[in-house]
Coordinates of C-alpha atoms in Angstrom, one line a residue:
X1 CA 33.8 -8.6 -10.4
X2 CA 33.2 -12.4 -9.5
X3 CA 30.8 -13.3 -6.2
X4 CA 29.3 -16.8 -5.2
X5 CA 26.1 -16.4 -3.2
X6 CA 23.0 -19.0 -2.8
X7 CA 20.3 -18.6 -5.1
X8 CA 17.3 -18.0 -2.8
X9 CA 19.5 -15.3 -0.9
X10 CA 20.6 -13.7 -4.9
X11 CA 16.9 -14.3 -6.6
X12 CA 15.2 -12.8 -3.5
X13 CA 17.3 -9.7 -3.6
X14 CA 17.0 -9.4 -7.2
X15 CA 13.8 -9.7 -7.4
X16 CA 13.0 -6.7 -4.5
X17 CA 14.9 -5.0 -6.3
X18 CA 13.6 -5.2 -9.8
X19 CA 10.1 -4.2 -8.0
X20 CA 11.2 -0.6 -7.8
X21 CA 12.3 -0.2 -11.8
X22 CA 9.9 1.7 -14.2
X23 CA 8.8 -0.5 -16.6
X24 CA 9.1 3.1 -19.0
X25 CA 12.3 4.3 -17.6
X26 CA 13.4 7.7 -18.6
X27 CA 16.9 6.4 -19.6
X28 CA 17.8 2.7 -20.8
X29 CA 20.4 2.4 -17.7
X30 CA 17.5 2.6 -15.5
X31 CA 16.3 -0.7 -16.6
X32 CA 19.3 -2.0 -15.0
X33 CA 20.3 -3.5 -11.6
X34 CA 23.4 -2.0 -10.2
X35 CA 25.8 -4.1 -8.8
X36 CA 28.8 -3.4 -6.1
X37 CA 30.5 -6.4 -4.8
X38 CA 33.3 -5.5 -1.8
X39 CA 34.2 -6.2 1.8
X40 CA 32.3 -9.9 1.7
X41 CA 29.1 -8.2 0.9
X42 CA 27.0 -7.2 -2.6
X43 CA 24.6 -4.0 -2.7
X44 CA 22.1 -4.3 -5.2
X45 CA 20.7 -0.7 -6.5
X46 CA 17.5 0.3 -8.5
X47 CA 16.8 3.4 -9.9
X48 CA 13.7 5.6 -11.7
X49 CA 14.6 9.2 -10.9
X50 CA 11.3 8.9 -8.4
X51 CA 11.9 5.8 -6.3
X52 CA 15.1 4.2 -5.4
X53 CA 15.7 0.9 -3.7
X54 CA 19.1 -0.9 -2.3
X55 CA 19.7 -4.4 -0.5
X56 CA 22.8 -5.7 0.6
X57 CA 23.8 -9.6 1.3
X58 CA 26.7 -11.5 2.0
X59 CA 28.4 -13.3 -0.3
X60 CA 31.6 -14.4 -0.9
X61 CA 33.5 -11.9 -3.2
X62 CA 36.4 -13.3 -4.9
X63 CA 37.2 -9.8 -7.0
X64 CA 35.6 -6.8 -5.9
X65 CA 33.8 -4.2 -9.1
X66 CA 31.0 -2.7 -10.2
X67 CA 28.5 -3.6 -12.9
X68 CA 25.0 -3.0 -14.6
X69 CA 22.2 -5.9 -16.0
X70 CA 18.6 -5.6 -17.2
X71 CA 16.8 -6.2 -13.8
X72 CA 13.7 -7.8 -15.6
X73 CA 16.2 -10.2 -17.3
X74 CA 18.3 -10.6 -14.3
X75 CA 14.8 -11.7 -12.2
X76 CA 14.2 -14.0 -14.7
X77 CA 17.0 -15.9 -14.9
X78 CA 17.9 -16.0 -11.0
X79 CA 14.3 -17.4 -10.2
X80 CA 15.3 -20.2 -12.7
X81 CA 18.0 -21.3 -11.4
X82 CA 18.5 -24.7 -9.7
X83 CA 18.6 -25.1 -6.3
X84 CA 22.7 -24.4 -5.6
X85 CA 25.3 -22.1 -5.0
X86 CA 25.3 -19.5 -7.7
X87 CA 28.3 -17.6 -9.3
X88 CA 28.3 -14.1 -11.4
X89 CA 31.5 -13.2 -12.8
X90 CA 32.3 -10.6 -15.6
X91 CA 33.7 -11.2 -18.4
X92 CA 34.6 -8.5 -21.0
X93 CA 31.0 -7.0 -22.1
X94 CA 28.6 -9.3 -20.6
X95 CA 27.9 -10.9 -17.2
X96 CA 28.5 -14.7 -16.7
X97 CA 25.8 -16.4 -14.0
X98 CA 26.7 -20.0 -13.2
X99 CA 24.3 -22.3 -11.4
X100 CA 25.0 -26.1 -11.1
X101 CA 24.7 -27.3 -14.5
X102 CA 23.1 -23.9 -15.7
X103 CA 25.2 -21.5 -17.6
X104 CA 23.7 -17.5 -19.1
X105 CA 25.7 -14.7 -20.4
X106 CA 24.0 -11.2 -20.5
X107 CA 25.0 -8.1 -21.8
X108 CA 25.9 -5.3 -19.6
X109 CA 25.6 -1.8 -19.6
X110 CA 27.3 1.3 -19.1
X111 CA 27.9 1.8 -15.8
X112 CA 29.2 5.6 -16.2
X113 CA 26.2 6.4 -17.3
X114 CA 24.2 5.3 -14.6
X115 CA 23.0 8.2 -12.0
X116 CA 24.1 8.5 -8.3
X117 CA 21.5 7.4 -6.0
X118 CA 20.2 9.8 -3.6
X119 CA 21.5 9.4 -0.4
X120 CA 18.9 7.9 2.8
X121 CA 17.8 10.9 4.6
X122 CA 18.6 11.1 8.0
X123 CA 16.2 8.9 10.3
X124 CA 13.1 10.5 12.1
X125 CA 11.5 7.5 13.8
X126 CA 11.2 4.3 14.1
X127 CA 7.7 2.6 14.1
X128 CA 6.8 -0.9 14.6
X129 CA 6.1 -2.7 10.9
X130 CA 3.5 -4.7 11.8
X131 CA 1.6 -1.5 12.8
X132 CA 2.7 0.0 9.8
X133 CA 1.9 -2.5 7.3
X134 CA -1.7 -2.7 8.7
X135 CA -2.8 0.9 8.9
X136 CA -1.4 1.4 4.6
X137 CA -3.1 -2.0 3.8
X138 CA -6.3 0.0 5.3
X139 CA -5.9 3.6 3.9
X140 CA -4.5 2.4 0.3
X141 CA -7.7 1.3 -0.5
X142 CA -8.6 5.0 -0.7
X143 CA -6.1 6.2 -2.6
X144 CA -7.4 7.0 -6.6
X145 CA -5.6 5.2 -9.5
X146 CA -6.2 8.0 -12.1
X147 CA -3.3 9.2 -12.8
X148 CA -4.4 12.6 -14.2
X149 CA -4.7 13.5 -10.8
X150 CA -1.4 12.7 -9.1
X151 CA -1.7 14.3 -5.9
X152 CA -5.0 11.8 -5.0
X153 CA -2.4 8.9 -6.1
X154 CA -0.9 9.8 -2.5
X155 CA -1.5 8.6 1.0
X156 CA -0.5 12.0 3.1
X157 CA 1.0 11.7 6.3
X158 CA 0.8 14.0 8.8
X159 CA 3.1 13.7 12.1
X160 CA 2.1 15.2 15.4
X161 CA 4.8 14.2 17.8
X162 CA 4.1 10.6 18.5
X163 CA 1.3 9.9 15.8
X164 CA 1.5 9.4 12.4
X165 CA -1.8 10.1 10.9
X166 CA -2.6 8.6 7.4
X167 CA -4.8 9.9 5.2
X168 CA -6.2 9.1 1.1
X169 CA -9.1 9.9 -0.9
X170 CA -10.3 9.1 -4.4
X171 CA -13.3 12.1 -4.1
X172 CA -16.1 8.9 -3.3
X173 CA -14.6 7.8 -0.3
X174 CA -12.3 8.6 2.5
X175 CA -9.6 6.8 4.8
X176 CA -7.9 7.5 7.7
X177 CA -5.8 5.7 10.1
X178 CA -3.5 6.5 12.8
X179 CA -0.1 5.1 14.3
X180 CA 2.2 5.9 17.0
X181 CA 5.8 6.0 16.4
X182 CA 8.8 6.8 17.9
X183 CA 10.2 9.9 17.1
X184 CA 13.9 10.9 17.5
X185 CA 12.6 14.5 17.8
X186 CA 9.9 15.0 20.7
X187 CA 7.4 17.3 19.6
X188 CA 7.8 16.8 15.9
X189 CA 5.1 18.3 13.6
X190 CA 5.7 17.9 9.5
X191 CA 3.8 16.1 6.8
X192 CA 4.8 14.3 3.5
X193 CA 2.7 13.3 0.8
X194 CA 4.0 9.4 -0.5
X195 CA 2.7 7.5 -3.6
X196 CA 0.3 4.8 -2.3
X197 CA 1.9 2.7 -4.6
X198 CA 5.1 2.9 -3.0
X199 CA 3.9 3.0 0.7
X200 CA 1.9 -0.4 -0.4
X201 CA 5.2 -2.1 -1.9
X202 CA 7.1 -0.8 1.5
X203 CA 4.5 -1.9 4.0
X204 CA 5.0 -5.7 1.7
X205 CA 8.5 -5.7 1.8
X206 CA 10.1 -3.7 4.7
X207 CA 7.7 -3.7 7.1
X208 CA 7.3 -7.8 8.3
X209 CA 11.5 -7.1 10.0
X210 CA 10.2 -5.9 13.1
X211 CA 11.2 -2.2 13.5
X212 CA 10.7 0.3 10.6
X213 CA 12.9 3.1 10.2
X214 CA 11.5 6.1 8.5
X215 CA 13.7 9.3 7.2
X216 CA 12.2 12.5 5.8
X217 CA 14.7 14.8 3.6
X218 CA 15.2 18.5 6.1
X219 CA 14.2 20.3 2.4
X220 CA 10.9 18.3 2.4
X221 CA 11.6 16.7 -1.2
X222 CA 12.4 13.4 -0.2
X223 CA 11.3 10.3 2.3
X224 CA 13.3 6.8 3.6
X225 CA 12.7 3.8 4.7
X226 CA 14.8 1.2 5.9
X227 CA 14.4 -2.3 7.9
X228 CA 17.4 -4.7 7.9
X229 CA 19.4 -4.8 4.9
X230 CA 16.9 -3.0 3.0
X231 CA 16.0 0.6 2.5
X232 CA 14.0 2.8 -0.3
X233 CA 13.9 6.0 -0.9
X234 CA 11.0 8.2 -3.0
X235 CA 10.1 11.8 -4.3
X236 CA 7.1 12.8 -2.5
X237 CA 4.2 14.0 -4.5
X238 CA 4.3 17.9 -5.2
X239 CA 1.2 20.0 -4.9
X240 CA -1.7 20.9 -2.2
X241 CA -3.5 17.7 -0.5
X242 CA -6.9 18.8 0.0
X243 CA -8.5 18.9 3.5
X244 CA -10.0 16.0 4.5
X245 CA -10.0 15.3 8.0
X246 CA -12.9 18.0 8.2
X247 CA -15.2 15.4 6.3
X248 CA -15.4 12.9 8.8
X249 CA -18.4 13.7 10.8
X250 CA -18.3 14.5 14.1
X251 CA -21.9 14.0 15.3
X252 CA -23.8 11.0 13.8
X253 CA -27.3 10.4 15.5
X254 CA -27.9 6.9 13.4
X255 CA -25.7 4.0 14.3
X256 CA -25.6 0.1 13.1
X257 CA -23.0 -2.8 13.9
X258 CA -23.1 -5.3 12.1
X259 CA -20.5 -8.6 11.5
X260 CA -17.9 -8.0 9.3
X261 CA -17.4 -11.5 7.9
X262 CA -21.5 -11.8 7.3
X263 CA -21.4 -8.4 5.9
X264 CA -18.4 -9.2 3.5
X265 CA -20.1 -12.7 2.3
X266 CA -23.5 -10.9 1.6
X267 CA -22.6 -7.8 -0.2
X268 CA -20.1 -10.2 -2.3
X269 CA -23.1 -12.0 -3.0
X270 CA -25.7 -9.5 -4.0
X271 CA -23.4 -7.6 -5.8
X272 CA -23.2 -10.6 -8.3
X273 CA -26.5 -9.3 -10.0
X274 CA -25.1 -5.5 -9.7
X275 CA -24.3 -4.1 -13.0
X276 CA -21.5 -1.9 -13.7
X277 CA -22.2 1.6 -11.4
X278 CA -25.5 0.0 -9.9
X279 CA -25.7 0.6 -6.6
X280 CA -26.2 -2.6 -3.5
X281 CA -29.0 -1.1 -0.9
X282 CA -29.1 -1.5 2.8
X283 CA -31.8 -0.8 4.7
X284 CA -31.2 -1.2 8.4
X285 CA -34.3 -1.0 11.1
X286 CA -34.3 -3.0 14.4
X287 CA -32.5 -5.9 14.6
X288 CA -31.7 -6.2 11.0
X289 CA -30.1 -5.0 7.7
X290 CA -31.6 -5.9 4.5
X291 CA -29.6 -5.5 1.3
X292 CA -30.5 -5.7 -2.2
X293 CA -29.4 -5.7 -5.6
X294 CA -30.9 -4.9 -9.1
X295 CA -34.1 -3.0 -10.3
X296 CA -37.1 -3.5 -13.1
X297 CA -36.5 -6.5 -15.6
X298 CA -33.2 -7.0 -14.4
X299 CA -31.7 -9.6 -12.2
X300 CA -32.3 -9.0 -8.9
X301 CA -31.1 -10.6 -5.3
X302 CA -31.9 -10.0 -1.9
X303 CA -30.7 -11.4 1.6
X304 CA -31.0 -10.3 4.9
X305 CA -28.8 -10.4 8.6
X306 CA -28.4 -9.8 11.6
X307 CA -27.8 -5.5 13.1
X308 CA -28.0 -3.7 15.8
X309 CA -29.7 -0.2 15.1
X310 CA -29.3 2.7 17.7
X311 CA -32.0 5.4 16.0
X312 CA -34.2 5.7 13.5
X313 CA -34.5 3.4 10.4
X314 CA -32.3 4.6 7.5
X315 CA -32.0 2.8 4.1
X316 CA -28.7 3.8 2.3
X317 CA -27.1 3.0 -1.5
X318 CA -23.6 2.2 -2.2
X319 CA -21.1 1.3 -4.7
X320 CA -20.7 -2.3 -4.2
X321 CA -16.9 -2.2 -5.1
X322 CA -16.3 0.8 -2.4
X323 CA -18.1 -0.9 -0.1
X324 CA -17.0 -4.3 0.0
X325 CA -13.0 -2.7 -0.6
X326 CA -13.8 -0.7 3.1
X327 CA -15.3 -3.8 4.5
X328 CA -12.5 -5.9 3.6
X329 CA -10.2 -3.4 5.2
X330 CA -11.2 -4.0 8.5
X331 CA -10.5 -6.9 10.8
X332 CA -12.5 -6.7 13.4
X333 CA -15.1 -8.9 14.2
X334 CA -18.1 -6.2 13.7
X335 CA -18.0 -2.8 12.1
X336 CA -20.2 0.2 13.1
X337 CA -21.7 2.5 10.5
X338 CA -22.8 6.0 11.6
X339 CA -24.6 8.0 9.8
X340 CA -25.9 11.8 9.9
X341 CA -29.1 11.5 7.0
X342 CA -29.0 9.0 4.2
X343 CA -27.7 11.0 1.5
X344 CA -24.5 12.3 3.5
X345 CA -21.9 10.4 3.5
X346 CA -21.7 6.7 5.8
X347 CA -18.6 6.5 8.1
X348 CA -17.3 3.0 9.2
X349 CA -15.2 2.1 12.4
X350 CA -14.1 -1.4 14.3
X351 CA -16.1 -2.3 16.9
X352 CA -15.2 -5.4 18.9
X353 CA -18.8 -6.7 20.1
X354 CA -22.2 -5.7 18.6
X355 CA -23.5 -4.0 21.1
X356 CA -19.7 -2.5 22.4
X357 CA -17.7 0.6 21.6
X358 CA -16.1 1.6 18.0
X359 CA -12.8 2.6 17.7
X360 CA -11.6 5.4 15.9
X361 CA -8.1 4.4 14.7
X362 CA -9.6 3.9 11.6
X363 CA -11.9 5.5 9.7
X364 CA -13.5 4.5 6.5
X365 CA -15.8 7.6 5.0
X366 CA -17.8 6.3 2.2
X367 CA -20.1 8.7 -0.2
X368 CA -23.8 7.1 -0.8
X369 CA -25.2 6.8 -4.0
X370 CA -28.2 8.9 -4.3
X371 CA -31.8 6.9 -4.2
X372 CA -34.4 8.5 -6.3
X373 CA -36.6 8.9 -3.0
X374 CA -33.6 10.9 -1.3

């Protein structure tokens, strides 16, 4: 095998796809890069037995073959490269990469040994990957990092003809957030449980190339993506995604807007003084929200802005990190917390003008602490 590409064009692709590869993968070949070089173009594969991710470029392909290089080493070397035409050539056991002055031989490995990659299901949809990338940068912020607990790793997506509705949960708080896409089908209904992890890397990296095409697997094992030259594939998460839409309150007789950006700055602010799993406290009444940090001997803070209350005065504890990681999920100019009593949970939507009307698209459900007085 022997290609010449530039380097941006050969350490972008590398580096995408050394994204996808376990850094404990099941098998040593799995650590490599896979390499195919034919027909004036090189496909670049990645594999973990979970998630699977392939790019093709152009290049100019002087000998057409197959081989397999550490990805991690393979990133390394391509971002160091100098800024000229690079050149990878086999030779023997190893892998020759010449840049400029720059010369590196790595190893290879066997490429027998590495596994087929599963095949991109066939497309449902297309959606638009701005849209896309904005509603997972919102609900991933939901989604639990505990591990022992796989199936709340997930972002579940639930399909209803033209809507994709996305849904996560840690058990404290609660996001939901909803598209519209193009289905091939009309009338569609599934649903498919996704790592946030790998919906996050998608929405990064597919979704800012216009349209985004998504595939889900007929035997409901499998999901697709693919924009451009790229496309992924990943195992959806296996087991029972618990109810959640049912949480979101339907009748809330307490409701405050309030900036977003003011909100942001003070809760950062006050939550300086906020210990480890000490709450920050808002107490809304007319025309106002107070919020507060810290209790006895402790170091305490306190500040004070501007809300607009519709119903009765309600003072409310949260944790600061859920709070300000909801907050920072929106980006609309004010945000609108309704509330049923103080100790149920708060539920946050976008609302354009302080005194205007939320929108639902998405939803942030956050669980109050408990005050001692509740």
């Amino acid at each position: 095998m022997k290609f010449s590409v530039e380097r941006d064009v050969l350490a972008e692709a590398v580096s995408w796809t050394a994204r996808s590869l376990s850094q404990r993968p099941p098998s040593p070949v799995l650590a490599g890069i896979l390499m195919t070089a034919e027909n004036g173009t090189v496909t670049l594969a990645g594999f973990d037995y979970e998630v699977s991710a392939r790019i093709e470029i152009a290049a100019d392909v002087e000998e057409e073959g197959t081989t397999l290089v550490s990805g991690k080493l393979l990133a390394e070397i391509t971002r160091s490269l100098p800024q000229a035409r690079a050149t990878l050539e086999t030779e023997g056991s190893k892998v020759n990469v010449s840049c400029g002055r720059s010369r590196f031989h790595v190893p290879t490995m066997p490429v027998s040994e590495y596994p087929d990659l599963p095949a991109l299901p066939e497309v449902s949809g297309v959606v638009d990957g701005e849209a896309f990338a904005s509603a997972i940068s919102q609900v991933v912020v939901a989604a639990s990092k505990d591990d022992t607990l796989p199936v709340l790793t997930g972002v579940k997506m639930e399909i209803e003809d033209d809507l994709i509705t996305f849904l996560a949960t840690d058990r404290y708080r609660l996001a939901m957030r909803e598209v519209s896409w193009r289905p091939l089908t009309p009338g569609v209904s599934t649903s498919a449980l996704v790592k946030a992890k790998t919906l996050n890397e998608v929405a990064r990296t597919l979704a800012s190339g216009g349209e985004l095409k998504i595939a889900l697997a007929a035997n409901g094992d499998l999901i697709g993506f693919e924009s451009g030259s790229r496309r992924t594939t990943s195992l959806l998460v296996d087991g029972d995604y618990p109810k959640i839409r049912s949480l979101f309150p339907e009748n809330t007789p307490i409701h405050a807007t309030v900036s977003t950006s003011a909100l942001v700055e003070v809760v950062r602010r006050v939550s300086v003084v906020a210990e480890r799993n000490t709450p920050v406290r808002l107490a809304f009444t007319q025309g106002q929200v107070s919020l507060d940090a810290g209790t006895g001997e402790d170091a305490k803070a306190e500040e004070t802005i501007e809300a607009h209350l519709d119903g009765e005065d309600i003072t409310v504890a949260f944790n600061p990190a859920y709070l300000s990681e909801g907050l920072n999920a929106f980006n609309s100019e004010f945000v609108r917390f309704s509330f049923t009593s103080a100790p149920k949970p708060a539920m946050i939507t976008a609302q354009d003008s302080l005194e205007g009307e939320d929108s639902d698209a998405y939803r942030y459900l956050v669980m109050p602490v408990r005050l001692p007085n509740d």
